[in-house]
Coordinates of C-alpha atoms and ligand atoms in Angstrom, one line a residue:
X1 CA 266.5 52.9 -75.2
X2 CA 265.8 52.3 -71.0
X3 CA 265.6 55.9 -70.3
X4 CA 264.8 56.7 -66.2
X5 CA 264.1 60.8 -65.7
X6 CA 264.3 62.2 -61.7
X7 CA 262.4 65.2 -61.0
X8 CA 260.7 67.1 -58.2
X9 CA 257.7 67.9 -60.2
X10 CA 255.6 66.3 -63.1
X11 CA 252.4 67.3 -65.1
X12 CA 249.4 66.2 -63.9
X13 CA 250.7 65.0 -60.6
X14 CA 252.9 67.7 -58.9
X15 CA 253.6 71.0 -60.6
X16 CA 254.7 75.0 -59.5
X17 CA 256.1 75.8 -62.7
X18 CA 257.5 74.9 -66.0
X19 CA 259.5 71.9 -64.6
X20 CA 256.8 69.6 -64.3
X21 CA 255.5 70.7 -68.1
X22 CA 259.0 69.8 -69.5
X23 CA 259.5 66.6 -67.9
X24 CA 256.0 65.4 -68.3
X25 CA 255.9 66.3 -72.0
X26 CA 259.7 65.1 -72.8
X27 CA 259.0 61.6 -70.7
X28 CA 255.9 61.3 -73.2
X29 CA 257.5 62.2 -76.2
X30 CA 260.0 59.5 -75.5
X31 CA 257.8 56.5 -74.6
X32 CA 255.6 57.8 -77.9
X33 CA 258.4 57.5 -80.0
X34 CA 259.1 53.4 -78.6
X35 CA 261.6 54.0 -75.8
X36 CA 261.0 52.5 -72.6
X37 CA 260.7 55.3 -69.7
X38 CA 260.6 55.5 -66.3
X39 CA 260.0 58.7 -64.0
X40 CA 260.9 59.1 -60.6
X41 CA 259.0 61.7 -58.3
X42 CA 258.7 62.3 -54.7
X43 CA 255.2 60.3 -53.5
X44 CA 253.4 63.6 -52.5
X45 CA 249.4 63.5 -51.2
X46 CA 248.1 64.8 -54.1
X47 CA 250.3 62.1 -57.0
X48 CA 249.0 59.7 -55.3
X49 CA 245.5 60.7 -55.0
X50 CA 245.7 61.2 -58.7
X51 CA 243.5 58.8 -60.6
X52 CA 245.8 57.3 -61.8
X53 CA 247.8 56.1 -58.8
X54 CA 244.8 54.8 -57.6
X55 CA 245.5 51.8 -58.2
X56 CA 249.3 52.0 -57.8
X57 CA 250.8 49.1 -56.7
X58 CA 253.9 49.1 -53.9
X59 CA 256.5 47.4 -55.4
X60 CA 258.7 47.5 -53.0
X61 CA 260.0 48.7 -49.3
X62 CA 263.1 50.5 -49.1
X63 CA 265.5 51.0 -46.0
X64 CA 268.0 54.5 -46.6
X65 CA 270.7 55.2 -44.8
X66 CA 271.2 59.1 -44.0
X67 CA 273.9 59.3 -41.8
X68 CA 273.5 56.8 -38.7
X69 CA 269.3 57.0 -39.2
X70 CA 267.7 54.0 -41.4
X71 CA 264.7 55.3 -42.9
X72 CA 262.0 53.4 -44.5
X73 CA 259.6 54.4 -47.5
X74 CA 257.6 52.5 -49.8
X75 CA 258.1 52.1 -53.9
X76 CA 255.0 52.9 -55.8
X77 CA 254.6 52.5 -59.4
X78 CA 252.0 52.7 -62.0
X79 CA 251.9 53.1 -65.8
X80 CA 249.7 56.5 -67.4
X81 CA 250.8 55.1 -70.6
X82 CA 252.3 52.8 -73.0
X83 CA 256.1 52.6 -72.7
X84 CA 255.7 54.7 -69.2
X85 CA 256.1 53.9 -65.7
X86 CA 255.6 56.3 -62.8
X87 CA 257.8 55.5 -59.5
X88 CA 256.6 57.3 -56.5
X89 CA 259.3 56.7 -53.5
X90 CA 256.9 57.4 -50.7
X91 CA 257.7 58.4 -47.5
X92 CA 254.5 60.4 -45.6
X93 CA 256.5 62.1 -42.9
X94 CA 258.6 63.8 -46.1
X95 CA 256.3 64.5 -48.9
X96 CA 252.4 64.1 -47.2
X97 CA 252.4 67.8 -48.0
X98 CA 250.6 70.5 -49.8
X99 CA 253.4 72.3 -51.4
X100 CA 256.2 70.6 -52.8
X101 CA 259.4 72.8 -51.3
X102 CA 257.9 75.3 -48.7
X103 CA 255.1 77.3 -47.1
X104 CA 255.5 80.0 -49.5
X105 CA 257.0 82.3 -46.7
X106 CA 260.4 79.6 -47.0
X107 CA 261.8 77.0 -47.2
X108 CA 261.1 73.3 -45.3
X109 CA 263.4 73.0 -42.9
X110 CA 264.2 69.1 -43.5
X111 CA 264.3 70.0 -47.6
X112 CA 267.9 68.4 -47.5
X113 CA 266.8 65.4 -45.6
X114 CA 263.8 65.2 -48.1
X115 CA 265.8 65.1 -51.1
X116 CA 268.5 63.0 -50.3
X117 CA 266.3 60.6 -49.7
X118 CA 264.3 60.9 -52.6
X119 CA 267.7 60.8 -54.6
X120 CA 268.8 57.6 -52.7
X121 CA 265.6 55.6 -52.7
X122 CA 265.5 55.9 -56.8
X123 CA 269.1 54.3 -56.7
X124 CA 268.1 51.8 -54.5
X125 CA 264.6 51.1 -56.7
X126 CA 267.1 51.1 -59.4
X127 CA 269.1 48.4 -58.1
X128 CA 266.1 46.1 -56.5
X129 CA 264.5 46.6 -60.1
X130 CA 267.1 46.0 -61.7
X131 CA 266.3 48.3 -64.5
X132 CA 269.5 48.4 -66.4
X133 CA 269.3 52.3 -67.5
X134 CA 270.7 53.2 -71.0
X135 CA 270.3 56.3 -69.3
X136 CA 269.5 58.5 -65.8
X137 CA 268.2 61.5 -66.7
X138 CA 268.5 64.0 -63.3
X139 CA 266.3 67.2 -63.6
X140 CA 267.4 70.4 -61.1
X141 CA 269.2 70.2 -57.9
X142 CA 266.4 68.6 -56.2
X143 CA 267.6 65.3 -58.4
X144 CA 270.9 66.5 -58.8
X145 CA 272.8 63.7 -56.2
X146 CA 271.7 61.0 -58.7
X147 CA 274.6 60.8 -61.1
X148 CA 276.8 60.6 -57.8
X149 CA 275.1 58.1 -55.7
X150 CA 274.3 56.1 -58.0
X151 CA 278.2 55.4 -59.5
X152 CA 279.1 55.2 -55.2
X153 CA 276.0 52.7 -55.1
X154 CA 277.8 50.8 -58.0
X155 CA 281.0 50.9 -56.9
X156 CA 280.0 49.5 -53.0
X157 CA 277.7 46.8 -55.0
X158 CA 280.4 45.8 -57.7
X159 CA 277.2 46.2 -60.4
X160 CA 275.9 48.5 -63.5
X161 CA 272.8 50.3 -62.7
X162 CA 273.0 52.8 -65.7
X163 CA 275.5 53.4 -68.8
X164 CA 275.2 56.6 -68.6
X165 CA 273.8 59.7 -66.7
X166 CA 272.6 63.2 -67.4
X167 CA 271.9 66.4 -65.8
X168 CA 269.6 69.2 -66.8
X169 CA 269.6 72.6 -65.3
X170 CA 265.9 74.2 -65.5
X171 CA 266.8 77.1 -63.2
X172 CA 270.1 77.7 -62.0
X173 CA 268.8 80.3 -58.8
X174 CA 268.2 77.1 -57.0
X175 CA 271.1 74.9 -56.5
X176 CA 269.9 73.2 -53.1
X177 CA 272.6 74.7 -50.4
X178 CA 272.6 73.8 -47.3
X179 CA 275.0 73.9 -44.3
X180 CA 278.3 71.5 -44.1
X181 CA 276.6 69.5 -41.2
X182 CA 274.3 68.1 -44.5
X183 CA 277.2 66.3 -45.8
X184 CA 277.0 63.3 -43.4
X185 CA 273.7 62.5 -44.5
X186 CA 274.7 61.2 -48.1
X187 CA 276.8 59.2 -46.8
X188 CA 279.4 59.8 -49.3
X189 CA 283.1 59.6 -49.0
X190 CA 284.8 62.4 -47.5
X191 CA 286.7 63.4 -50.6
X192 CA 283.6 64.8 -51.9
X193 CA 283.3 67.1 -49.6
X194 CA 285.9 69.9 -51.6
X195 CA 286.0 72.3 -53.8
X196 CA 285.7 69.2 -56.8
X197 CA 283.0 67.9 -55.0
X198 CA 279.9 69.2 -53.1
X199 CA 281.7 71.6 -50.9
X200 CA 280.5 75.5 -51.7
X201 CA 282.2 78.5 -49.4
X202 CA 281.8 76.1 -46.5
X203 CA 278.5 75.0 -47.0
X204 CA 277.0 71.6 -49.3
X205 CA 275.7 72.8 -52.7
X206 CA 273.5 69.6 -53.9
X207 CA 273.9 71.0 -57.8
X208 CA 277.5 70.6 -58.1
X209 CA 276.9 67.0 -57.7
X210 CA 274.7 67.2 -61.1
X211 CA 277.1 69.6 -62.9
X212 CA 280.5 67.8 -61.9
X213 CA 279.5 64.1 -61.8
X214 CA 277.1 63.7 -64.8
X215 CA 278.5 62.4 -68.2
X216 CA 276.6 65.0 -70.0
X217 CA 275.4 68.5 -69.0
X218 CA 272.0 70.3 -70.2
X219 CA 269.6 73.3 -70.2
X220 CA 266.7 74.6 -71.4
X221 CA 267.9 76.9 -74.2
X222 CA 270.9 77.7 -76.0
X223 CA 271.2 81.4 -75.0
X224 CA 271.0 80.0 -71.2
X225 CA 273.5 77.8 -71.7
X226 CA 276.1 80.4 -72.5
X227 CA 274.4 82.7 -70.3
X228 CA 275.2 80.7 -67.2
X229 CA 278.9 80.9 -67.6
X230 CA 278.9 84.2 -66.8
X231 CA 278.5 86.0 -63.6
X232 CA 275.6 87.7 -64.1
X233 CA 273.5 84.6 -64.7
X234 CA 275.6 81.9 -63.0
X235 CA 274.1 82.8 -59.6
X236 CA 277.6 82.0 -58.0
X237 CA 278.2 78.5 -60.0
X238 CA 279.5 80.1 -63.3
X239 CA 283.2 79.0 -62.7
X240 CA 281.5 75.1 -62.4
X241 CA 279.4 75.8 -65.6
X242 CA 282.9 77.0 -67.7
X243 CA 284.4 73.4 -66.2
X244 CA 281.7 71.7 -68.6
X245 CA 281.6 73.7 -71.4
X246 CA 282.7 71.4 -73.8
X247 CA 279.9 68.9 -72.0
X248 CA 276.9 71.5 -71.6
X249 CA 274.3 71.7 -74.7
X250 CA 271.1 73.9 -74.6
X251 CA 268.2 72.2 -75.8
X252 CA 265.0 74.1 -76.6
X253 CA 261.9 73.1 -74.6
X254 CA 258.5 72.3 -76.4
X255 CA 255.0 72.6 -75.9
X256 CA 252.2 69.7 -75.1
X257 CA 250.3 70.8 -78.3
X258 CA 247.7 68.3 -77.2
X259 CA 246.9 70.7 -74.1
X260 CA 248.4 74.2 -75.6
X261 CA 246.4 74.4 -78.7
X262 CA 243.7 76.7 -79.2
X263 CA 241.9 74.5 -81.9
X264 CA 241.4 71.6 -79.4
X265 CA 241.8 73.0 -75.9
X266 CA 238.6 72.0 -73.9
X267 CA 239.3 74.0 -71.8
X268 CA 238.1 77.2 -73.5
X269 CA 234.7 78.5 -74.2
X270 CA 235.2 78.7 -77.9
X271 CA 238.3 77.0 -80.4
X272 CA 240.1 79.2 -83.3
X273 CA 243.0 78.4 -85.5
X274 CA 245.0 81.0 -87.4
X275 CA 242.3 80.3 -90.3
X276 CA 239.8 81.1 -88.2
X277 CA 240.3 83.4 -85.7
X278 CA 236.8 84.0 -84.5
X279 CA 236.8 82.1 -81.2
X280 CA 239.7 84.1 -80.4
X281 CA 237.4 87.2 -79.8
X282 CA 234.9 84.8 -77.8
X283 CA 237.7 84.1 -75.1
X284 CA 238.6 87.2 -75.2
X285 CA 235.4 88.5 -74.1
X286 CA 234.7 85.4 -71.3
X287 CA 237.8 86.8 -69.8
X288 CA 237.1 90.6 -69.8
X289 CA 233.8 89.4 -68.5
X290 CA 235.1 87.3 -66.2
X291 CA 237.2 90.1 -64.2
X292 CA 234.1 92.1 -64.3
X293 CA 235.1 94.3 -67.1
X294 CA 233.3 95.4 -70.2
X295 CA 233.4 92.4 -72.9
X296 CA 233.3 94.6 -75.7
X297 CA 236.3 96.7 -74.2
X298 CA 238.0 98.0 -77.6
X299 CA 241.4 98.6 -76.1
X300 CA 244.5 96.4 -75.5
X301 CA 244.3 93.6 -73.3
X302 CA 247.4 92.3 -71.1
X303 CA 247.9 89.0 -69.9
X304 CA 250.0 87.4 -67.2
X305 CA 250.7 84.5 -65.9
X306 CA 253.2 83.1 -63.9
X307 CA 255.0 82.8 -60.5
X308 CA 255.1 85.5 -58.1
X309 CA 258.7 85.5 -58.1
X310 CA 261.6 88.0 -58.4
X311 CA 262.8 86.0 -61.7
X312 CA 259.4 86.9 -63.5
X313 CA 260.2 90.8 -63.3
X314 CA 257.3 91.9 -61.1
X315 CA 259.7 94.5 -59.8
X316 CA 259.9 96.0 -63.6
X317 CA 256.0 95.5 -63.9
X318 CA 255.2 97.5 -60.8
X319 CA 258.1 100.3 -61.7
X320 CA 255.4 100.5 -64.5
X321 CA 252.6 100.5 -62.7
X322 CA 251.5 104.1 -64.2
X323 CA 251.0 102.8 -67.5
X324 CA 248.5 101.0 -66.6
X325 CA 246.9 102.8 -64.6
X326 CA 246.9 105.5 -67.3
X327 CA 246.5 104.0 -70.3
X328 CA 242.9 103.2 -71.6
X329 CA 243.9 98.9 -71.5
X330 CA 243.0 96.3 -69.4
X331 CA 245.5 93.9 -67.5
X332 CA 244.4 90.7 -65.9
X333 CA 247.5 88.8 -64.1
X334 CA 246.8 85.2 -62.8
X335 CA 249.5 84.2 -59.8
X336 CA 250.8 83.3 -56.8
X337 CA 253.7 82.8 -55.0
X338 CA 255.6 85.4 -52.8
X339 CA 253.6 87.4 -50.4
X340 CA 255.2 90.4 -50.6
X341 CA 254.3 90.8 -54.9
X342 CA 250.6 89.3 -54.3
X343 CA 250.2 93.0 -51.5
X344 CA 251.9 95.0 -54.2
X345 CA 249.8 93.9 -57.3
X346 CA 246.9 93.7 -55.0
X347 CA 247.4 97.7 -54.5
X348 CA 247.8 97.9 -57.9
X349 CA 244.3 96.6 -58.6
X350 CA 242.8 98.7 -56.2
X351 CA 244.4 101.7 -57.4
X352 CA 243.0 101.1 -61.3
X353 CA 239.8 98.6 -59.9
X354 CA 238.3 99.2 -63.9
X355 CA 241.4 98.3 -65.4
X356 CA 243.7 96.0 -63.7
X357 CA 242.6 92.8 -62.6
X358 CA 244.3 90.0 -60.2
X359 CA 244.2 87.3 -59.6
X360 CA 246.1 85.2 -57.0
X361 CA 245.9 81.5 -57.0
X362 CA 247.1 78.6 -59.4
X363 CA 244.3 77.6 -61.7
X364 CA 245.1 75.7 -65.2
X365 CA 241.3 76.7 -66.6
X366 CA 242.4 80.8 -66.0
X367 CA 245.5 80.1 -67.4
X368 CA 244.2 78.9 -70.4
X369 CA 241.8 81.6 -70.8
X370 CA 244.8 84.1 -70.3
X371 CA 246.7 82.5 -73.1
X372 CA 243.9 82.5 -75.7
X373 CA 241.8 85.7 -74.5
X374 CA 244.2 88.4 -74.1
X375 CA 246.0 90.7 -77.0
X376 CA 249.7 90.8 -75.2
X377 CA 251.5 88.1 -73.1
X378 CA 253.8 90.3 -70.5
X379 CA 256.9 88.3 -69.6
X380 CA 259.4 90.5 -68.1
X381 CA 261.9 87.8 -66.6
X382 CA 265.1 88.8 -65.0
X383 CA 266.7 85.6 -66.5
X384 CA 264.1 82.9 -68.3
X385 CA 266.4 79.6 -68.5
X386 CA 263.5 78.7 -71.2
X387 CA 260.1 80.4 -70.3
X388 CA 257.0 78.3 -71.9
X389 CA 254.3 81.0 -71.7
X390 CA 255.7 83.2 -74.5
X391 CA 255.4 79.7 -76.3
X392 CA 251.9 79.5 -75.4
X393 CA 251.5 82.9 -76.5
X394 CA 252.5 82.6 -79.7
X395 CA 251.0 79.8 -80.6
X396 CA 247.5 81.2 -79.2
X397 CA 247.8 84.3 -81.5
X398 CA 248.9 86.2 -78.4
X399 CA 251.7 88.9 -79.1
X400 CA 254.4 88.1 -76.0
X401 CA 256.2 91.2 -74.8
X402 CA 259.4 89.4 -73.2
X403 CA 262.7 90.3 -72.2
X404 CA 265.2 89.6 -74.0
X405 CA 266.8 86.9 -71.7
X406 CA 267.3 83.0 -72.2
X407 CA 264.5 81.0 -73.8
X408 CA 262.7 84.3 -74.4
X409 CA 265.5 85.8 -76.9
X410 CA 266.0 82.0 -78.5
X411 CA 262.0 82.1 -79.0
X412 CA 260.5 85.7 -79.4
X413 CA 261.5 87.8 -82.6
X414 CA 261.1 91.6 -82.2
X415 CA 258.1 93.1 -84.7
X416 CA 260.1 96.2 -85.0
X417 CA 263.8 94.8 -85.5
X418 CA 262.5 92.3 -88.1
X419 CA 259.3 93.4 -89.6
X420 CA 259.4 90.6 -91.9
X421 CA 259.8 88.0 -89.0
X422 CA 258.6 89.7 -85.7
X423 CA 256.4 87.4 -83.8
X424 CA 256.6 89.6 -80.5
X425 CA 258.5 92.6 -79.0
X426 CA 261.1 92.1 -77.0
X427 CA 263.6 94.4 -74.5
X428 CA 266.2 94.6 -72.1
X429 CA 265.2 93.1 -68.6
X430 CA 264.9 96.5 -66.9
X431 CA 262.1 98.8 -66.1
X432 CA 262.8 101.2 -69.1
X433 CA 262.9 98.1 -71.2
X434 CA 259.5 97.1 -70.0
X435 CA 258.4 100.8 -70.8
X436 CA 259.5 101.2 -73.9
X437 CA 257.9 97.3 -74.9
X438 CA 254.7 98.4 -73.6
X439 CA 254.7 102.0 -75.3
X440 CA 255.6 99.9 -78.7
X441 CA 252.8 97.6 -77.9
X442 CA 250.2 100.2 -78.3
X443 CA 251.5 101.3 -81.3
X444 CA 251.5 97.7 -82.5
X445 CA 247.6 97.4 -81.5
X446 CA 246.9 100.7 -83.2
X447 CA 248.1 99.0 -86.9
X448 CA 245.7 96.2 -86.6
X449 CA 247.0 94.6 -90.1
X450 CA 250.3 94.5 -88.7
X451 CA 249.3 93.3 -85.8
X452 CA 247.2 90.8 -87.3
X453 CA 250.5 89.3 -89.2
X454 CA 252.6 89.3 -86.5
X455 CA 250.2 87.1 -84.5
X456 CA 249.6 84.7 -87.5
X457 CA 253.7 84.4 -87.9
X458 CA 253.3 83.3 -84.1
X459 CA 250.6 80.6 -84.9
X460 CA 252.7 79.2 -87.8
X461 CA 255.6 78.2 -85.4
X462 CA 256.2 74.7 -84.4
X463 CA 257.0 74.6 -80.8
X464 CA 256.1 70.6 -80.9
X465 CA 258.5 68.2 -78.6
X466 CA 258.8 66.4 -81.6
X467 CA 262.3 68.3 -82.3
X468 CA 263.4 68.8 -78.7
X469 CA 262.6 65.0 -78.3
X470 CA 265.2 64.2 -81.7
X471 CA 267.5 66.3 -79.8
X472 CA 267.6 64.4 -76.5
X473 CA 267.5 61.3 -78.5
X474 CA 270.6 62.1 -80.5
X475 CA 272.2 63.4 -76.8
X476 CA 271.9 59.8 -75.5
X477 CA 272.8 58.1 -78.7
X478 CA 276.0 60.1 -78.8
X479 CA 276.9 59.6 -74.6
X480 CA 276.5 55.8 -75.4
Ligands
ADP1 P1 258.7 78.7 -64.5 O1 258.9 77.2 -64.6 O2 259.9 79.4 -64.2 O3 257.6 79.0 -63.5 P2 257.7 78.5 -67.2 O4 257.3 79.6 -68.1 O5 258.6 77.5 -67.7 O6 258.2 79.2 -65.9 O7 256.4 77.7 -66.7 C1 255.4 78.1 -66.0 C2 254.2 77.2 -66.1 O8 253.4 77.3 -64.9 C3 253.3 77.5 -67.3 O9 252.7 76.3 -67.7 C4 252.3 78.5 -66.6 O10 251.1 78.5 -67.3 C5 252.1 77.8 -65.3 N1 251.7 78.7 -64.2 C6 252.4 79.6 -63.5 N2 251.6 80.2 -62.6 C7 250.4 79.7 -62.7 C8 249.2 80.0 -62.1 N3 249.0 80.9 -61.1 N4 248.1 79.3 -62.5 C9 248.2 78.4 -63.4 N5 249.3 78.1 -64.1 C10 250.4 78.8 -63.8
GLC2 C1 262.4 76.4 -65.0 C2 262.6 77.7 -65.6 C3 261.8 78.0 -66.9 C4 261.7 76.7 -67.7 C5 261.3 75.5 -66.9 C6 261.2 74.2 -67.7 O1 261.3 76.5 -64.1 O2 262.4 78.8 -64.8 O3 262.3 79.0 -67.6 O4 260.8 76.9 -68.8 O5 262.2 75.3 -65.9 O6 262.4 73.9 -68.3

């Protein structure tokens, strides 16, 4: 199959978060497995000073309307792979930018501007390239217009660009509102601009295009996809979700066991499998000794990593910032993000400087360490619409301590529930969830043959792509 994917982000060119992991490993699956793919992303500074776009060649120069203003941009493309093509729409004054969607404190003020234009220069590529999609593949609400411009495109052309288009939601708390005066700019028919369209309590919500105009509606679990038709979860776009039900399918993420696996990943000091578990211990120590604690520390070691965010539960971590503070453990959290969290957790290390460790920036190489080195993964999430860390975890022989939420309930079994299955514990997403996962984990470390079992259990899961690939395969095989 012609398979074209849209996203915001993509491993190793542009990533915050999970996003860019999931498309970059799905994309790869796909071309691996003999389909011929295509992936759009924004043309940010550092895709294409990437290596690999080096030698990217401009295919072609674009002219987008938004509202009265033409806008130019440049086409990019270059191939990391067999069966893979990398689009960049480039536009400097847009995407010539460090971060991909703000300055940390908020948002870019032209975001709306920046992704409608992204979303209507891969329609026009689409049409000057004439790729003749089996399938668009839209990712979040930052790709989300696709489905929707690109049937107007067709319909004001009289041609086929694609048979048939999908949406997947990786995080509903974004949906990409902005104010009604936004509308203009898509230069879409007025009709769309209601409650069936893009319209949301007087302002433009960019999602709904995804969630009402695609043929087929995804996310990143199953659990999410039921919990999103509920208020609690739906962050305000439930009601739309329940429209789809019958459309909506939740489709587990994978891992990139070429990069998360601790028997090849060069990126630790030593390698270990569940038959051999002796490098673990090395890793551990390189990252005891790299916070400038005591490598032969006997106690439990905790492990974070993730964005400062209020999704990730650092509100339910510092509610229980006694425990480690009082407890004879070590906890070493690798972040960044919000400003507000990186002060508090910074307090937090000063308060305990011989036991709790942060630190705040992005860095793959830490993260890796994290993964392998540490005892217990903390995930906490309010909501996880998948989570890939507790993935990582497991397969690192790393006992995850998540909340049961999304992704994290489809993935992580609870020790104590189900002795015979437990790869993890698992808890409510409130602070006396959190405490009473941490006071189990202590327990858990104490009975080191237990514990031992439920990290092999962990390692002898397969979180390849290889299924999650069959099951977008047989999604686009059953929309055709
Ligand atoms: P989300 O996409 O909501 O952030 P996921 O669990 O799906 O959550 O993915 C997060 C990804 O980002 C993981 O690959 C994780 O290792 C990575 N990550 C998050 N924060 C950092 C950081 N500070 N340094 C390195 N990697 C990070
Ligand atoms: C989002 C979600 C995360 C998911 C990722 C990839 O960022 O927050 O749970 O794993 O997308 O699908």
């Amino acid at each position: 199959m012609k398979i074209v994917h849209i996203a915001s982000e993509l491993y190793p060119y542009m990533k915050t978060g999970g996003l860019a992991d999931a498309v970059a490993s799905l994309a790869g699956t796909l071309a691996d497995r003999g389909h011929e793919i295509a992936v759009f992303l924004p043309g940010y500074r550092s895709a294409l000073d990437h290596p690999h776009a080096k030698a990217a060649e401009r295919v072609f120069r674009i002219r987008i309307e938004l509202g009265n203003e033409l806008m130019s941009g440049d086409v990019r493309v270059f191939s990391p792979r067999a069966n893979l093509k990398v689009y960049l729409i480039c536009r400097e004054e847009f995407y010539d930018r460090r971060n991909p969607y703000g300055n940390g404190e908020r948002d870019y003020e032209d975001n709306a501007d920046r992704f409608i234009f992204f979303a209507k220069g891969v329609v026009e590529t689409l049409r000057l390239a004439d790729l003749q999609a089996d399938v668009v593949h839209a990712h979040d609400w930052q790709a989300s217009l696709v489905p929707l411009l690109l049937r107007d495109a067709e319909r004001r052309h009289g041609l086929t660009l694609a048979m048939k288009t999908v949406f997947t939601i990786h995080n509903i708390a974004f949906q990409g509102i902005f104010p009604a005066r936004v509308f203009p700019r898509t230069n879409l028919p007025d009709e769309l601009n209601n409650i069936d369209g893009l319209e949301y309590y007087n302002q433009i919500n960019l999602m709904k295009g995804g969630l009402l105009f695609a043929d087929r509606v995804t996310t990143v679990s199953s659990r999410y996809a039921q919990e999103i038709q509920t208020p609690e979860f739906g962050c305000g776009l439930d009601g739309v979700v329940q429209t789809r039900a019958d459309d909506i399918k939740g489709l587990l993420n994978g891992i990139d066991t070429a990069v998360w696996n601790p028997a090849v990943d060069a990126l630790l000091p030593a390698r270990y499998s569940a038959v051999n578990m002796a490098g673990k211990a090395v890793c551990r120590a390189q990252l005891l000794k790299s916070q400038g604690f005591d490598p032969k520390f006997a106690g439990p070691v905790y492990g974070m990593v993730c964005r400062l965010a209020e999704q990730k539960g650092i509100d339910l971590l510092l509610a229980n910032a006694d425990f480690f503070v009082r407890e004879n453990c070590r906890f070493i959290l690798l972040g960044s993000g919000e400003r507000r969290y990186e002060e508090a957790l910074q307090a937090l290390a000063a308060r305990a400087p011989q036991r709790v460790a942060l630190c705040a920036r992005h860095d793959e190489t830490m993260s890796h360490l994290i993964e392998a080195g540490a005892d217990f993964f903390i995930m906490p999430s309010l909501f996880e619409p998948c989570g890939l860390n507790q993935m990582y975890s497991q397969a690192y022989g790393t006992v995850p301590l998540v909340s049961r939420v999304g992704g994290l309930a489809d993935t992580v079994t609870d020790a104590d529930e189900d002795p015979a299955n437990g790869t993890g514990l698992s808890f409510p997403p409130t602070a006396e969830g959190l405490a009473d996962g941490l006071s189990r984990s202590l327990r858990l470390y104490a009975d080191k043959a237990r514990l031992a079992a439920v990290q092999q259990r962990g390692m002898e899961k397969d979180f390849s792509w290889t299924q999650a690939a069959a099951g977008y395969e047989q999604l686009y095989q059953d929309s055709l």
